[in-house]
PDB file of C-alpha atoms in Angstrom:
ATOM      1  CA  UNK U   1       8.192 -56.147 -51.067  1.00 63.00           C
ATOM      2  CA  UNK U   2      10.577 -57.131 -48.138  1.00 61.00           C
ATOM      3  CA  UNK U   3      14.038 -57.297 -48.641  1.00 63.00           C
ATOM      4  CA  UNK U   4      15.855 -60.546 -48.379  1.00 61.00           C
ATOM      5  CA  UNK U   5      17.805 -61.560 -45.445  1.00 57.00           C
ATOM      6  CA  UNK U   6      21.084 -61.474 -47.428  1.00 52.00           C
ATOM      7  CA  UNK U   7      20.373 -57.614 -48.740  1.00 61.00           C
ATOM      8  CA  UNK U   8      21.750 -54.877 -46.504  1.00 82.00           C
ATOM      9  CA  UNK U   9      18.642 -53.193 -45.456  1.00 86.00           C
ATOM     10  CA  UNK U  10      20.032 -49.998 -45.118  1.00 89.00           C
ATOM     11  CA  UNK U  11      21.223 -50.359 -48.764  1.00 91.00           C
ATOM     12  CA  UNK U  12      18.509 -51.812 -50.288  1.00 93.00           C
ATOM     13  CA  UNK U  13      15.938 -49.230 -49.049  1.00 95.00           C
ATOM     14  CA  UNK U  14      18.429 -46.309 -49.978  1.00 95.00           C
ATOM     15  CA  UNK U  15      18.224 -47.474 -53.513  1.00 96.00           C
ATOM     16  CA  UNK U  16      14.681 -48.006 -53.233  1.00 96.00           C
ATOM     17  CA  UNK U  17      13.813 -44.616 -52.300  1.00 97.00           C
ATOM     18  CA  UNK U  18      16.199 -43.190 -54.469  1.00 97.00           C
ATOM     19  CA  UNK U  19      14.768 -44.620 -57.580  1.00 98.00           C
ATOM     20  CA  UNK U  20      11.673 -42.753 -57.036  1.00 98.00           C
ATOM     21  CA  UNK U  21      12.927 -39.447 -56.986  1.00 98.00           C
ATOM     22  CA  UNK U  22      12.504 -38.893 -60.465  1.00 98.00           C
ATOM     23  CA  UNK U  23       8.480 -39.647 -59.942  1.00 98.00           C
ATOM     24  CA  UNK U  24       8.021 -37.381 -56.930  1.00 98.00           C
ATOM     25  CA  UNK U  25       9.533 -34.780 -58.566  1.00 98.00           C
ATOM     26  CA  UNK U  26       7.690 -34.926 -61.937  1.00 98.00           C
ATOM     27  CA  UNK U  27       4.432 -35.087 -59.277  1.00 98.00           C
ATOM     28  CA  UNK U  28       5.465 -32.334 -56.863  1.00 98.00           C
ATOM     29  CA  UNK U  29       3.737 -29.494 -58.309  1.00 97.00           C
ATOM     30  CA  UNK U  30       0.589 -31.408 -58.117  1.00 97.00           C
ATOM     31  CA  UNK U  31       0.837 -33.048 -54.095  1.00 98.00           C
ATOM     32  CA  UNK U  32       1.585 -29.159 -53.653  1.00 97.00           C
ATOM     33  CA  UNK U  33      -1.756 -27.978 -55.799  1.00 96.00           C
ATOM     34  CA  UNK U  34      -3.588 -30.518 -54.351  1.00 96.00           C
ATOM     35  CA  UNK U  35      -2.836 -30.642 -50.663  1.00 96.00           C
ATOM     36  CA  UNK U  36      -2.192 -34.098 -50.427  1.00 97.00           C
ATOM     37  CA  UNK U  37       0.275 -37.017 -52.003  1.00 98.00           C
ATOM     38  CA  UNK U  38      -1.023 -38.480 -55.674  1.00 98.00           C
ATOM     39  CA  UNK U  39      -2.250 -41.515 -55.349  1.00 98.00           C
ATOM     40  CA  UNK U  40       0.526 -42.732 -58.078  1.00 98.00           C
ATOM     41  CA  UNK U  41       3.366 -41.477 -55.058  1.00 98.00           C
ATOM     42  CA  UNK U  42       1.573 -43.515 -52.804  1.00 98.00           C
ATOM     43  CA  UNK U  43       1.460 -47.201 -54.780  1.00 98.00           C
ATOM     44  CA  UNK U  44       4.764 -46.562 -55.852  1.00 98.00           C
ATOM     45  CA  UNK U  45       6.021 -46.283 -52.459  1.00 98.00           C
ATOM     46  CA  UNK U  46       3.901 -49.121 -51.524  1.00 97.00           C
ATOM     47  CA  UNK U  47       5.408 -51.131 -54.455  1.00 96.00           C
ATOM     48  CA  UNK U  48       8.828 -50.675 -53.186  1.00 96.00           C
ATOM     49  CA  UNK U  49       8.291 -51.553 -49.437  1.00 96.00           C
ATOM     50  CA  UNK U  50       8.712 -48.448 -47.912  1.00 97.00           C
ATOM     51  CA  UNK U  51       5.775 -47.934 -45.636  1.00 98.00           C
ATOM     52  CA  UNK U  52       6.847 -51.592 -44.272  1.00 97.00           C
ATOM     53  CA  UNK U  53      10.510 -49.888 -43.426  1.00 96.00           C
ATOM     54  CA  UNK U  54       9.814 -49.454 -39.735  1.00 97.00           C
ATOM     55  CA  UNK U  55       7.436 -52.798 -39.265  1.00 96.00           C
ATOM     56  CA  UNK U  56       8.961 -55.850 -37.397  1.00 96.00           C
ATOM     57  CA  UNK U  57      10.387 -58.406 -39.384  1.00 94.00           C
ATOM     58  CA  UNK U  58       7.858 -61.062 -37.596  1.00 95.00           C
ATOM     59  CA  UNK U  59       4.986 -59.183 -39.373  1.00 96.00           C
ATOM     60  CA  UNK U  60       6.963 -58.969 -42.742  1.00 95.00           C
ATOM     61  CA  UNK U  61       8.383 -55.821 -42.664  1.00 95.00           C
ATOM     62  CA  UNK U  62      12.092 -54.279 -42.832  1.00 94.00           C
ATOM     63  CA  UNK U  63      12.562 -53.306 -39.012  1.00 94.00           C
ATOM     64  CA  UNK U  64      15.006 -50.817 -40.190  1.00 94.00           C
ATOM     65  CA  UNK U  65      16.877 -49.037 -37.752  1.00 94.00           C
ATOM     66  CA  UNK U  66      15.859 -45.063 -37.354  1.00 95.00           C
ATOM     67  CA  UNK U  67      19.503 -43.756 -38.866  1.00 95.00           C
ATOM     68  CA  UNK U  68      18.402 -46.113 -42.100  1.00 95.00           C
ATOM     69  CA  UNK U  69      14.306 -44.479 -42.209  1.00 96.00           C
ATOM     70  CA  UNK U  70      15.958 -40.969 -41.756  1.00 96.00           C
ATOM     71  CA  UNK U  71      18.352 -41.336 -44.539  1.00 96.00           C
ATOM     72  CA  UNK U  72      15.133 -43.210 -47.064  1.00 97.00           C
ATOM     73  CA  UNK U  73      13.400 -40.331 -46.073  1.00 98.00           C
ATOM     74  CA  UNK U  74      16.044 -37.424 -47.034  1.00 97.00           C
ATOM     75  CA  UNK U  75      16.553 -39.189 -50.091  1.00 97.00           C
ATOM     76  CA  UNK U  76      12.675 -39.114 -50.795  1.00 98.00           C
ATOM     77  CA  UNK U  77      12.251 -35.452 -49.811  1.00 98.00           C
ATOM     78  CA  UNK U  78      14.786 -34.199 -52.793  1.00 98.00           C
ATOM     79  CA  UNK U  79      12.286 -35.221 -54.905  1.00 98.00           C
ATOM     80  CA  UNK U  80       9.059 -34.112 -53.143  1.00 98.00           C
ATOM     81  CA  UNK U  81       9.285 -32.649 -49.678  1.00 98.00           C
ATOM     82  CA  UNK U  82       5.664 -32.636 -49.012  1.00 98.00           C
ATOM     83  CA  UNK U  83       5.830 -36.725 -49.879  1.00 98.00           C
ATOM     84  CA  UNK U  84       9.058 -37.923 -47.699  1.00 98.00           C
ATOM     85  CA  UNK U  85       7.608 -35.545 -44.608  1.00 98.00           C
ATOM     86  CA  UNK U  86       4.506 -38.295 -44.906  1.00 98.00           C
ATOM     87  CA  UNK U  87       6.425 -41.055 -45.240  1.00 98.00           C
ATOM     88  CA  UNK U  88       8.035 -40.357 -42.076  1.00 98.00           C
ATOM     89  CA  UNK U  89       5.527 -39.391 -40.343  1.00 98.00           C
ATOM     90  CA  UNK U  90       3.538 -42.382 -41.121  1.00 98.00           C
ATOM     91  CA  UNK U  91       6.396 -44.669 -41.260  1.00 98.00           C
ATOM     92  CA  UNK U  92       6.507 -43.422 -37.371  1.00 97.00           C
ATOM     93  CA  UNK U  93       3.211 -44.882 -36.747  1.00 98.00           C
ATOM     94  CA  UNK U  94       4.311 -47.971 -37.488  1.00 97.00           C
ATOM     95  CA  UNK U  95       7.666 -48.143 -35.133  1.00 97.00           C
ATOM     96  CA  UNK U  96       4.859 -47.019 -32.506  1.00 97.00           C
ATOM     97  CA  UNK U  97       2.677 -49.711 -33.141  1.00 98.00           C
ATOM     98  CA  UNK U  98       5.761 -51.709 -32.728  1.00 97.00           C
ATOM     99  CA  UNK U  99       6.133 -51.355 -29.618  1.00 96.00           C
ATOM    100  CA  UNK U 100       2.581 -51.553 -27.970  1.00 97.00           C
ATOM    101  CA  UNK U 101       1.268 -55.278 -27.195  1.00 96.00           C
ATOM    102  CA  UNK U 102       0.206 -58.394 -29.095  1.00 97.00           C
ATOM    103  CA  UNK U 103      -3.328 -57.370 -29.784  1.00 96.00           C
ATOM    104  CA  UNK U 104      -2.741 -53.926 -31.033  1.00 97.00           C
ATOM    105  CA  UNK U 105       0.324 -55.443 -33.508  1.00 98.00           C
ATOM    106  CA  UNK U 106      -1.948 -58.060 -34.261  1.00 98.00           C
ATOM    107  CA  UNK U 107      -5.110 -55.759 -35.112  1.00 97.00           C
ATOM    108  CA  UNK U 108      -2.739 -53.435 -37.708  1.00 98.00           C
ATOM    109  CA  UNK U 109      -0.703 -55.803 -39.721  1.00 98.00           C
ATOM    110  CA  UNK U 110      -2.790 -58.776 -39.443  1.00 95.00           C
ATOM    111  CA  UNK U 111      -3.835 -57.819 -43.305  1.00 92.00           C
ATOM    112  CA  UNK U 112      -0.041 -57.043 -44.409  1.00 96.00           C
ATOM    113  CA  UNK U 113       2.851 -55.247 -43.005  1.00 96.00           C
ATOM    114  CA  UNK U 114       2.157 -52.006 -45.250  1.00 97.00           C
ATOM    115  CA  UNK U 115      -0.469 -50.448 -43.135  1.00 98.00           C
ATOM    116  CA  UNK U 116       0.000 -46.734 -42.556  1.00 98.00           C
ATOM    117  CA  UNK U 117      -0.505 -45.031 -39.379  1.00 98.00           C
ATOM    118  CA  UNK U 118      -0.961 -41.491 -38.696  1.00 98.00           C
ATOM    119  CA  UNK U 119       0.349 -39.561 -35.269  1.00 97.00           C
ATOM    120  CA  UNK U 120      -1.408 -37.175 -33.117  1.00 94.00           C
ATOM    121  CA  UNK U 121      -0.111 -37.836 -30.171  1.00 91.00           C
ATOM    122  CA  UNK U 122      -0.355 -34.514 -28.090  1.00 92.00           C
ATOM    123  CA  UNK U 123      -3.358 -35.224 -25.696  1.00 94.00           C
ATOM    124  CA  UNK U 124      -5.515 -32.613 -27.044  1.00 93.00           C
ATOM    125  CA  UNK U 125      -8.451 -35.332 -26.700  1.00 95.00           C
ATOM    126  CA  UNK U 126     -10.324 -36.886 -24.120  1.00 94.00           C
ATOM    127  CA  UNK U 127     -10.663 -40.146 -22.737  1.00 94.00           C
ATOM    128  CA  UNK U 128     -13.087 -41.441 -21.009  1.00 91.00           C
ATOM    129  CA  UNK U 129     -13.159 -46.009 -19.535  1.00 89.00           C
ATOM    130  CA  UNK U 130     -15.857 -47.575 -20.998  1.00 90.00           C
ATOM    131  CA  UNK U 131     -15.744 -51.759 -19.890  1.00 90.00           C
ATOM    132  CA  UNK U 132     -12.123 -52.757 -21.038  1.00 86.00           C
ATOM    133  CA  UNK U 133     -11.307 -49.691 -23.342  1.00 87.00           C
ATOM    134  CA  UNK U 134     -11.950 -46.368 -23.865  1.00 90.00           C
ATOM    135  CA  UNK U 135     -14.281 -43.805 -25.571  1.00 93.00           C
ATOM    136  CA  UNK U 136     -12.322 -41.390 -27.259  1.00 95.00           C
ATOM    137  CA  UNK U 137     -13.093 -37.781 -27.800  1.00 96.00           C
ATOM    138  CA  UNK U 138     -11.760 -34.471 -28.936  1.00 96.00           C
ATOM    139  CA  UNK U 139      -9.797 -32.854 -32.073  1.00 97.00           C
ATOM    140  CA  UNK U 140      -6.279 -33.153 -32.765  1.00 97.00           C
ATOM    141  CA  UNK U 141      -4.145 -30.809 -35.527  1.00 96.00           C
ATOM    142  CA  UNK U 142      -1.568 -31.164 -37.965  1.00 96.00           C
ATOM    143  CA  UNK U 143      -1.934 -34.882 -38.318  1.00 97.00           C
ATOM    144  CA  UNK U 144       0.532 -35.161 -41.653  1.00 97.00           C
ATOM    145  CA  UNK U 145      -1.022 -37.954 -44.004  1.00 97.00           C
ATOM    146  CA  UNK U 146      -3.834 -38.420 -41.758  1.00 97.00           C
ATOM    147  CA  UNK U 147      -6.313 -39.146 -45.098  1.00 96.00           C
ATOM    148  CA  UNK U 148      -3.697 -41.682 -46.187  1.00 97.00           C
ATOM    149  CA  UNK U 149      -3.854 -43.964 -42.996  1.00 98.00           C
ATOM    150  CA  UNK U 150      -5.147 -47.035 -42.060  1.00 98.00           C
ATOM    151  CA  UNK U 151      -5.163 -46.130 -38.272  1.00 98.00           C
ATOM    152  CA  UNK U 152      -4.781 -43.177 -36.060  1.00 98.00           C
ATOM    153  CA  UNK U 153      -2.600 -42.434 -32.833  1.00 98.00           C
ATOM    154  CA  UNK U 154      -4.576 -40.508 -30.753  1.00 97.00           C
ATOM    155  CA  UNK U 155      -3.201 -38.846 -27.397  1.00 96.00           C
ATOM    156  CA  UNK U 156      -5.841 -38.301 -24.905  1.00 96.00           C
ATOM    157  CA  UNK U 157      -6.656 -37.319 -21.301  1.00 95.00           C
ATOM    158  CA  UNK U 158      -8.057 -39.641 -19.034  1.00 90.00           C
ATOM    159  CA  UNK U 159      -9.382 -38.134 -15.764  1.00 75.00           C
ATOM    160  CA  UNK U 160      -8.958 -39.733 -12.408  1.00 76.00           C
ATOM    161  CA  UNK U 161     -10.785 -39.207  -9.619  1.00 76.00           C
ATOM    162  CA  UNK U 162      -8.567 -36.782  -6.646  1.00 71.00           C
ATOM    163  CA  UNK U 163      -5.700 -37.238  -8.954  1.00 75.00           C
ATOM    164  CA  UNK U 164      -3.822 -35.471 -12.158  1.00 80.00           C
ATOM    165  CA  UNK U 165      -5.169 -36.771 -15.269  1.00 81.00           C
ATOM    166  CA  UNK U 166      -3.057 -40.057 -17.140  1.00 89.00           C
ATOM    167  CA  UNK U 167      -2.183 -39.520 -20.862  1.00 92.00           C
ATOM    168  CA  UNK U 168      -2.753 -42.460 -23.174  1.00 93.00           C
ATOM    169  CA  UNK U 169      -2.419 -43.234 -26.473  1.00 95.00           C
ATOM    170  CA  UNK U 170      -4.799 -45.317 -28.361  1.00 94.00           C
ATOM    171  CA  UNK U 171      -4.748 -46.823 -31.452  1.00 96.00           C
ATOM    172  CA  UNK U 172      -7.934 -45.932 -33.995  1.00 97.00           C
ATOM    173  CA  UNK U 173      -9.092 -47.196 -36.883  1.00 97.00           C
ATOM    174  CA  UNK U 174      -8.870 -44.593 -39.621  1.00 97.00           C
ATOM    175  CA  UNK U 175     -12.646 -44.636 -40.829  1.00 97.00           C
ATOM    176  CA  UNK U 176     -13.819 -44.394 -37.053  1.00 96.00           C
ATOM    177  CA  UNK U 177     -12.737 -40.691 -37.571  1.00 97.00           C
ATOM    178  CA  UNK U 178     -13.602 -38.151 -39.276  1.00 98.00           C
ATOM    179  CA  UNK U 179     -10.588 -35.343 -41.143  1.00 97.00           C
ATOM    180  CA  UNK U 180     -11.446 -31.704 -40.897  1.00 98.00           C
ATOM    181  CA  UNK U 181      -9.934 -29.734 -44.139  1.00 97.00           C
ATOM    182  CA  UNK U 182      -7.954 -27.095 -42.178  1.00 97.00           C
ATOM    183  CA  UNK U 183      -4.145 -27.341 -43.511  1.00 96.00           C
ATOM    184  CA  UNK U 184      -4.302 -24.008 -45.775  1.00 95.00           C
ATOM    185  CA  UNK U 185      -0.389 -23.166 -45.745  1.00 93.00           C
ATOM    186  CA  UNK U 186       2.405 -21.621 -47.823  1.00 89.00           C
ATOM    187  CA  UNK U 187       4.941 -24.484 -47.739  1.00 88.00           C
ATOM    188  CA  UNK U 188       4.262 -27.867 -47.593  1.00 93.00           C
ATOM    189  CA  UNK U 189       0.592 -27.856 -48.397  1.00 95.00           C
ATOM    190  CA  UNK U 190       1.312 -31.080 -49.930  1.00 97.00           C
ATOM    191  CA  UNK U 191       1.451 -32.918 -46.308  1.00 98.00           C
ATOM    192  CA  UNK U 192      -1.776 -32.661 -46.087  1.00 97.00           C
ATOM    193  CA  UNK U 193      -1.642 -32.074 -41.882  1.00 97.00           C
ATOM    194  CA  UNK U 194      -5.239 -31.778 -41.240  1.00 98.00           C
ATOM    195  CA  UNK U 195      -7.118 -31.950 -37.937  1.00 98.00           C
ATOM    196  CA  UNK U 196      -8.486 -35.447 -36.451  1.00 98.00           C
ATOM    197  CA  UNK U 197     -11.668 -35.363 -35.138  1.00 98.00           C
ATOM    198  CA  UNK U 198     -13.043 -38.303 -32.626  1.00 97.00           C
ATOM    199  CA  UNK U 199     -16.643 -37.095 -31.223  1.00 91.00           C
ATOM    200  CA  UNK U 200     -16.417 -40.507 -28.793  1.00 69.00           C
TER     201      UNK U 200
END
């Protein structure tokens, strides 16, 4: 849910967040087992609004300020670190999203302001114009939550002719990629940072 215009925010999401510590504890052992966060962590931070933190208000989420998501997310993390890393990575997405045009804002929340978008923004991909967009192209690692999202960040290089190549960023839907099983690590296996593959 939102929170009403005559909640504090910052409040509001605090408590929020910290009334699920007791569940991402009791489930850490598992996110960690399994590589990923439980689909139970996921509804329940759904359920209380906090993928919607970093959303604008005009597309029904929070727009909570940074120094707010920061503090929902160290609150999270003391009861699963692998599960408040995601949140703010994916949480991140979202304040991204926020600030790229009317189409792309329109495209993600359209459906509801709880959409989760992954980052992999280093420009380890390729880009090459095709009409008004771009074919996309290329791998990109440690993309925390990536399975989880609804849409992808991808960083690419587009070359131009007698010139350095431009960076962009586009904006992908999830199931236009495909997720390479690659994050085998000691700590925080429970992120789930696997690699993003585009093959354009």
């Amino acid at each position: 849910p939102g929170v009403d215009p005559g909640v504090d925010v910052d409040d509001e999401l605090m408590a929020r967040a910290r009334g699920l510590i007791p569940l991402l504890s009791a489930n850490a052992a598992r996110t960690d087992r399994d590589r990923r966060v439980p689909g139970e962590n996921l509804a329940a931070l759904t359920d209380a609004g906090l993928f919607r933190m970093m959303a604008p208000r005009r597309w029904g989420g929070c727009e909570a300020a940074i120094a707010t998501k920061i503090r929902a997310v160290s609150e999270l993390s003391r009861g699963c670190g692998s599960t408040g890393w995601v949140v703010s990575l994916l949480t991140g997405g979202s304040w991204f999203v926020g600030m790229m045009n009317e189409r792309a804002q329109q495209d993600v929340w359209a459906s509801g302001p709880d959409a989760k978008v992954a980052v992999a923004v280093p420009p380890s991909g390729t880009a090459e114009r095709v009409g008004d967009g771009y074919l996309i192209s290329g791998s990109w690692h440690y993309s925390s939550g990536c399975e989880h999202a609804d849409w992808v960040l991808l960083g690419a290089s587009e070359a131009v002719d007698g010139g350095e190549p431009s960076v962009i960023v586009s904006l992908v839907p999830r199931h236009q990629v495909d997720i390479e099983d690659t994050w085998h690590v000691t700590g925080m296996r429970g992120t789930g940072s696997n690699t993003v593959v585009a093959s354009g």
